[in-house]
Coordinates of C-alpha atoms in Angstrom, one line a residue:
M925 CA 54.2 4.9 22.4
R926 CA 51.1 7.3 23.8
D927 CA 52.0 8.5 27.4
T928 CA 49.2 6.1 29.1
R929 CA 50.0 7.7 32.8
R930 CA 47.2 9.9 35.0
L931 CA 46.8 13.8 34.8
R932 CA 47.0 14.4 38.6
L933 CA 44.6 17.4 39.2
P934 CA 44.5 19.4 42.2
R935 CA 42.2 18.1 44.5
L936 CA 39.3 20.3 45.7
S937 CA 37.9 20.8 49.2
I938 CA 34.1 20.3 49.8
R939 CA 34.2 23.8 51.1
S940 CA 35.5 25.1 48.0
L941 CA 32.9 24.1 45.8
P942 CA 30.2 26.4 46.1
G943 CA 32.7 29.6 45.3
L944 CA 33.8 27.7 42.1
L945 CA 29.9 27.2 41.2
A946 CA 28.8 30.7 41.6
A947 CA 32.4 31.6 39.4
L948 CA 31.1 29.3 36.9
L949 CA 27.4 30.6 37.0
L950 CA 27.7 34.0 37.2
P951 CA 28.4 34.8 32.9
L952 CA 25.1 32.7 32.8
G953 CA 22.8 34.7 35.3
L954 CA 21.8 31.5 37.0
L955 CA 23.4 32.5 40.3
T956 CA 19.6 32.4 42.4
P957 CA 16.6 30.3 41.9
A958 CA 14.4 33.5 41.9
A959 CA 16.7 34.7 39.0
A960 CA 15.8 31.2 37.2
A961 CA 11.8 31.6 38.1
A962 CA 12.0 35.2 37.0
S963 CA 12.7 34.1 33.4
P964 CA 9.5 34.5 30.9
P965 CA 8.4 31.1 29.1
D966 CA 9.8 30.5 25.8
A967 CA 6.8 31.7 23.8
T968 CA 7.7 30.0 20.5
A969 CA 7.7 26.1 22.3
A970 CA 5.8 23.9 19.8
A971 CA 2.2 22.3 21.4
D972 CA 2.5 18.6 21.9
P973 CA 1.7 16.3 18.9
V974 CA -1.4 14.5 19.1
R975 CA -0.8 11.0 19.8
I976 CA -2.8 8.7 17.3
M977 CA -2.6 4.9 18.8
P978 CA -3.1 2.4 15.8
L979 CA -4.7 -0.7 17.6
G980 CA -5.5 -4.3 16.6
D981 CA -3.7 -7.4 15.7
S982 CA -1.9 -8.1 12.7
I983 CA -3.7 -6.7 10.0
T984 CA -2.4 -3.3 12.0
G985 CA 1.0 -4.7 13.6
S986 CA 2.6 -7.0 11.0
P987 CA 3.3 -5.3 9.6
G988 CA 0.6 -2.9 8.7
C989 CA 2.1 -1.2 6.3
W990 CA -1.1 0.9 6.0
R991 CA 0.0 2.8 9.1
A992 CA 3.3 3.9 6.8
L993 CA 1.5 5.3 3.7
L994 CA -1.5 6.8 6.2
W995 CA 1.6 8.7 8.6
N996 CA 2.8 9.9 5.2
R997 CA -0.2 11.1 3.4
L998 CA -1.0 12.9 6.8
Q999 CA 2.4 14.5 6.7
N1000 CA 1.9 15.8 3.1
A1001 CA -1.5 17.2 3.9
G1002 CA 0.0 19.5 6.5
H1003 CA -0.7 17.5 9.4
T1004 CA 3.0 17.3 10.9
G1005 CA 2.0 17.5 14.8
I1006 CA 1.1 14.3 15.0
D1007 CA 2.8 11.2 17.0
F1008 CA 2.0 7.7 16.5
V1009 CA 2.1 5.7 19.8
G1010 CA 2.4 2.1 20.7
T1011 CA 4.3 -0.3 23.0
L1012 CA 5.3 -1.9 19.7
P1013 CA 8.2 -1.2 17.6
P1014 CA 8.1 -0.2 13.5
Q1015 CA 7.9 -4.0 12.1
G1016 CA 9.2 -3.0 8.2
C1017 CA 7.4 -1.8 5.6
G1018 CA 10.7 -0.1 4.0
I1019 CA 8.8 3.3 4.2
A1020 CA 10.2 6.1 6.2
H1021 CA 7.5 6.5 9.0
D1022 CA 6.5 6.8 12.8
G1023 CA 6.1 2.9 13.3
D1024 CA 4.9 2.8 16.6
N1025 CA 1.7 1.2 17.3
E1026 CA -0.5 -1.3 19.4
G1027 CA -0.8 -4.0 16.4
H1028 CA -0.4 -7.4 18.4
G1029 CA -0.7 -10.5 15.8
G1030 CA -2.8 -13.4 17.0
E1031 CA -4.8 -11.2 19.5
L1032 CA -8.2 -11.6 20.4
V1033 CA -10.0 -8.1 21.4
T1034 CA -12.6 -10.4 24.0
N1035 CA -8.8 -11.6 25.1
V1036 CA -7.6 -8.3 25.4
A1037 CA -10.4 -7.2 27.4
S1038 CA -11.0 -10.0 29.9
Q1039 CA -7.1 -9.9 30.4
G1040 CA -7.3 -6.3 31.0
L1041 CA -4.1 -5.9 28.8
L1042 CA -5.3 -2.1 27.4
P1043 CA -4.9 -0.3 30.5
A1044 CA -1.2 -0.4 30.7
R1045 CA -0.7 0.4 27.1
L1046 CA -2.5 3.1 27.6
A1047 CA -1.1 4.4 30.7
A1048 CA 2.4 4.3 28.6
T1049 CA 1.6 5.7 25.4
R1050 CA -1.3 8.1 26.7
P1051 CA -3.1 8.8 23.2
D1052 CA -5.7 11.1 21.9
I1053 CA -7.0 9.4 19.0
V1054 CA -7.3 5.7 19.0
V1055 CA -7.6 4.1 15.4
M1056 CA -9.1 0.8 15.9
H1057 CA -9.3 -2.4 13.3
F1058 CA -10.1 -5.3 15.8
G1059 CA -11.8 -8.3 16.0
T1060 CA -10.2 -10.2 12.7
N1061 CA -9.1 -13.0 15.1
D1062 CA -12.6 -13.3 17.0
V1063 CA -14.4 -13.7 14.0
W1064 CA -12.2 -16.6 13.0
S1065 CA -12.6 -18.4 16.3
N1066 CA -16.2 -17.8 15.6
V1067 CA -17.0 -15.4 18.8
A1068 CA -20.4 -14.5 18.7
P1069 CA -20.8 -10.4 17.5
D1070 CA -22.0 -9.9 20.9
R1071 CA -19.1 -10.6 22.7
I1072 CA -17.1 -9.0 20.6
L1073 CA -19.1 -5.9 20.9
A1074 CA -19.1 -6.3 24.7
A1075 CA -15.2 -6.3 24.1
Y1076 CA -15.5 -3.1 22.4
D1077 CA -17.6 -1.9 25.4
T1078 CA -14.8 -2.8 27.9
L1079 CA -11.7 -1.2 25.9
L1080 CA -13.9 2.2 25.0
A1081 CA -14.4 2.3 29.0
Q1082 CA -10.7 1.9 29.4
M1083 CA -9.8 4.4 27.3
R1084 CA -12.1 7.4 28.7
E1085 CA -10.8 6.2 31.9
S1086 CA -7.1 7.0 30.5
N1087 CA -8.2 10.0 29.1
P1088 CA -11.9 11.7 28.9
D1089 CA -11.7 13.0 25.8
I1090 CA -10.3 10.6 23.9
R1091 CA -11.8 10.3 20.5
V1092 CA -11.7 6.7 18.9
L1093 CA -12.1 5.7 15.4
V1094 CA -13.8 1.9 15.0
A1095 CA -13.5 0.3 11.5
Q1096 CA -16.1 -2.4 9.8
L1097 CA -13.1 -4.9 9.5
I1098 CA -11.8 -5.7 6.2
P1099 CA -13.4 -8.9 4.6
M1100 CA -11.9 -12.1 5.7
N1101 CA -11.9 -15.4 2.8
P1102 CA -9.3 -17.8 4.4
A1103 CA -9.2 -21.0 2.5
T1104 CA -9.5 -22.5 6.0
C1105 CA -12.2 -20.6 7.4
A1106 CA -15.5 -20.6 4.8
A1107 CA -17.9 -19.4 7.2
C1108 CA -15.2 -16.2 8.1
A1109 CA -16.6 -14.4 5.0
Q1110 CA -20.0 -14.1 6.7
R1111 CA -19.4 -13.9 10.3
V1112 CA -17.3 -10.6 9.3
A1113 CA -20.6 -9.0 7.2
D1114 CA -22.6 -10.0 10.8
L1115 CA -20.4 -8.2 12.6
N1116 CA -19.9 -5.2 10.9
A1117 CA -23.5 -5.0 10.5
R1118 CA -23.5 -4.4 13.9
I1119 CA -20.8 -1.8 14.8
P1120 CA -22.2 1.5 13.4
A1121 CA -25.3 1.0 15.9
W1122 CA -22.7 0.3 18.8
A1123 CA -20.8 3.3 17.7
A1124 CA -24.0 5.5 17.9
G1125 CA -24.7 4.6 21.5
A1126 CA -21.5 4.6 22.3
H1127 CA -20.9 8.4 21.1
T1128 CA -21.0 11.3 23.6
S1129 CA -19.6 14.9 22.4
R1130 CA -17.0 14.7 24.2
S1131 CA -15.1 11.4 23.1
P1132 CA -16.6 10.6 20.0
V1133 CA -17.2 7.0 18.2
V1134 CA -16.3 7.3 14.5
V1135 CA -17.2 4.5 11.8
V1136 CA -14.7 4.1 9.0
D1137 CA -15.7 1.5 6.6
Q1138 CA -12.9 -0.5 5.5
W1139 CA -15.2 -3.6 4.1
T1140 CA -16.8 -2.2 1.4
G1141 CA -14.8 -2.5 -1.8
F1142 CA -12.3 -4.4 -0.4
D1143 CA -11.7 -7.3 -2.4
T1144 CA -10.2 -10.4 -0.3
A1145 CA -9.2 -11.7 -4.0
T1146 CA -6.6 -8.7 -5.0
D1147 CA -6.4 -6.7 -2.0
T1148 CA -5.0 -9.7 0.5
Y1149 CA -2.4 -12.0 -0.1
D1150 CA -4.1 -15.1 1.9
G1151 CA -7.7 -13.7 2.3
V1152 CA -7.2 -11.9 5.5
H1153 CA -3.7 -9.9 5.4
P1154 CA -3.9 -6.9 3.2
D1155 CA -1.2 -6.7 0.3
A1156 CA 0.1 -3.6 -1.2
S1157 CA -3.5 -3.0 -3.1
G1158 CA -4.8 -3.5 0.3
D1159 CA -2.7 -1.2 2.4
E1160 CA -3.9 1.6 -0.1
K1161 CA -7.4 0.8 0.5
I1162 CA -6.8 0.7 4.1
A1163 CA -4.6 3.8 4.4
A1164 CA -7.1 5.7 2.2
R1165 CA -10.3 5.1 4.3
W1166 CA -8.7 6.2 7.5
F1167 CA -7.1 9.3 6.2
P1168 CA -10.5 11.7 5.8
A1169 CA -11.7 10.3 9.1
L1170 CA -8.6 11.0 10.6
A1171 CA -7.6 14.2 9.1
A1172 CA -11.0 15.4 10.1
Q1173 CA -10.5 14.9 13.9
L1174 CA -7.1 16.6 13.6
G1175 CA -8.9 19.5 11.5
S1176 CA -7.5 22.1 9.0
A1177 CA -3.3 22.0 9.3
P1178 CA -1.3 25.3 9.1
G1179 CA -0.1 24.5 5.3
D1180 CA -3.8 22.9 4.4
P1181 CA -5.3 25.4 1.5
G1182 CA -8.3 25.7 3.9
D1183 CA -6.1 28.0 6.1
P1184 CA -8.2 30.6 7.5
G1185 CA -5.3 33.1 6.2
D1186 CA -6.1 32.2 2.5
P1187 CA -8.0 35.1 1.2
G1188 CA -11.1 34.5 -1.5
D1189 CA -14.0 32.3 -1.8
P1190 CA -13.3 29.1 -3.7
T1191 CA -15.6 27.2 -5.7
L1192 CA -16.7 23.3 -3.9
T1193 CA -17.1 21.0 -5.9
C1194 CA -17.1 17.4 -5.4
T1195 CA -17.9 13.9 -7.5
A1196 CA -19.8 10.7 -6.9
S1197 CA -18.5 7.5 -8.6
F1198 CA -21.2 4.2 -8.5
R1199 CA -19.8 1.1 -8.4
S1200 CA -21.8 -2.6 -8.4
V1201 CA -20.1 -4.8 -5.6
S1202 CA -22.4 -7.7 -6.3
V1203 CA -25.8 -8.9 -8.0
W1204 CA -28.9 -11.4 -7.4
Q1205 CA -31.8 -12.0 -8.8
G1206 CA -34.2 -9.1 -8.2
G1207 CA -31.4 -6.6 -6.5
Y1208 CA -28.2 -5.4 -6.2
Q1209 CA -25.1 -4.0 -4.1
A1210 CA -23.0 -1.2 -4.9
E1211 CA -20.9 1.5 -3.7
V1212 CA -20.5 5.2 -4.0
T1213 CA -17.5 6.9 -3.9
V1214 CA -17.4 10.2 -2.7
R1215 CA -14.5 12.7 -3.5
N1216 CA -13.6 16.4 -2.6
T1217 CA -12.2 18.1 -5.8
S1218 CA -12.3 21.0 -4.0
A1219 CA -8.6 23.3 -3.2
V1220 CA -10.5 23.3 0.0
P1221 CA -12.1 21.4 2.9
V1222 CA -15.6 20.6 2.8
R1223 CA -17.9 19.8 5.8
G1224 CA -20.5 17.5 4.5
W1225 CA -21.7 16.4 1.0
T1226 CA -25.2 14.9 -0.5
V1227 CA -25.2 12.9 -3.2
T1228 CA -28.4 12.5 -6.0
L1229 CA -28.5 9.1 -6.9
R1230 CA -30.7 8.0 -10.2
P1231 CA -30.7 4.5 -10.5
A1232 CA -31.5 2.9 -13.9
D1233 CA -33.9 0.5 -15.4
G1234 CA -36.2 1.0 -12.5
A1235 CA -34.0 0.0 -9.7
R1236 CA -34.7 1.4 -6.0
V1237 CA -32.8 2.2 -3.6
T1238 CA -33.6 0.6 0.0
Q1239 CA -31.1 0.8 2.0
V1240 CA -28.1 2.3 3.1
W1241 CA -24.9 2.9 4.9
N1242 CA -22.7 5.3 6.0
G1243 CA -24.9 7.9 4.7
A1244 CA -28.6 8.8 5.5
L1245 CA -31.1 8.2 2.8
K1246 CA -34.1 10.1 1.5
S1247 CA -35.9 8.4 -1.4
A1248 CA -38.6 10.0 -3.4
A1249 CA -41.4 8.7 -5.5
D1250 CA -39.8 8.4 -8.6
G1251 CA -36.9 6.5 -7.5
T1252 CA -34.5 9.4 -7.1
A1253 CA -32.4 8.3 -3.5
T1254 CA -30.7 11.2 -1.8
V1255 CA -28.2 10.5 0.1
A1256 CA -26.3 13.0 2.7
D1257 CA -23.1 11.9 4.7
A1258 CA -23.6 9.9 8.2
G1259 CA -21.6 13.2 9.9
W1260 CA -18.3 11.3 11.1
N1261 CA -17.8 11.0 7.4
G1262 CA -18.9 14.2 5.5
A1263 CA -15.6 16.2 6.8
L1264 CA -13.0 15.7 3.6
A1265 CA -9.9 17.5 2.8
P1266 CA -8.7 18.4 -0.7
G1267 CA -8.2 15.2 -2.7
A1268 CA -9.9 13.1 0.1
S1269 CA -12.8 10.8 -0.6
T1270 CA -15.5 8.6 1.6
A1271 CA -18.0 6.1 0.3
F1272 CA -21.4 4.6 1.3
G1273 CA -23.0 1.3 0.6
L1274 CA -26.5 0.7 -0.8
I1275 CA -28.9 -2.2 -1.6
A1276 CA -31.4 -1.6 -4.1
T1277 CA -34.3 -3.7 -6.0
T1278 CA -34.5 -4.1 -9.4
P1279 CA -37.5 -5.5 -11.5
A1280 CA -37.2 -8.9 -13.3
G1281 CA -34.1 -8.2 -16.2
P1282 CA -30.7 -9.1 -17.1
A1283 CA -29.7 -5.2 -17.0
A1284 CA -26.6 -4.7 -15.4
P1285 CA -26.4 -2.4 -12.4
A1286 CA -26.2 1.3 -13.4
A1287 CA -27.1 4.9 -12.0
T1288 CA -26.3 8.3 -12.8
A1289 CA -25.0 10.4 -9.6
D1290 CA -24.2 14.0 -8.8
C1291 CA -22.7 15.9 -5.6
A1292 CA -23.3 18.9 -3.6
A1293 CA -20.5 19.7 -1.1
T1294 CA -21.1 22.0 2.4
P1295 CA -18.5 24.4 2.9
A1296 CA -16.2 23.9 6.0
S1297 CA -17.1 26.2 8.7

């Protein structure tokens, strides 16, 4: 049997402690505070990571697997100096990632604003960037867009009080078409139509507000499992839309091909692909996806669009439209969506009018890229 008797050590008097500590610390050069203060700081210490808060409701947090896809896409692009933050822990997905988040299932953005819930969450996490997809439950509850945007104002003011230099990416919400809310689809469209103007009024050079279009090209029939929450396909689309906007805020990562240390003057290329979204008598809605096919980042892009069969582009969102007399439309990036990492893409939507006829929407699209400065 093991001997369990306690080993008795000689008792030290308090007076002997200083001498003992001095003897222990002497070989380490730590005898005096002055000597410690004279040591130079560690020049190799890593910079603090950029703290990114995913903010929203169950689409963000329960389990919000687009966050895992976005995290890994950023890591693979060389953006390793980041930290996803939030008071909520990871909630599954089966993919290794930084799962901290602020996606509270069932929350209304109007309640978070009126009940003052955000300041404590900001104080606990201190984000530099907020990625916000928030308002789906408000839309489902038939809260008016004016009230939702007023809540955005409140949350933005609280963010800036926490960090005057905070950067905010705000989503135009993914579509909704739940079986129990026939009006939700139009309500989302009505809110999304108001968000760009809200963001433009809220934007400052010190604390930019960037709109990310999560609505265009998202199909509730194939990209959700219940008309509201994204499935695997939807998660991929959401992550793909967040990535270029967030990467632009992070700048070139050390391993990016666009690192200033890379020699040469690479050719800049981009592509533009046209896709019909919906058609009606006398017009249609379409989406154009712009992709950076260069080996380096681009700062901006311009698409030249030539609609077929006499169609005329009359409205564009997420881009700046100029129209020629022959129907050619030139669409430049909207500023916030101009910067694209290699392989990254963004999209803009458009409305076109058409002469009477059965022809399907079509257009040729050419893309020109602007080099990153």
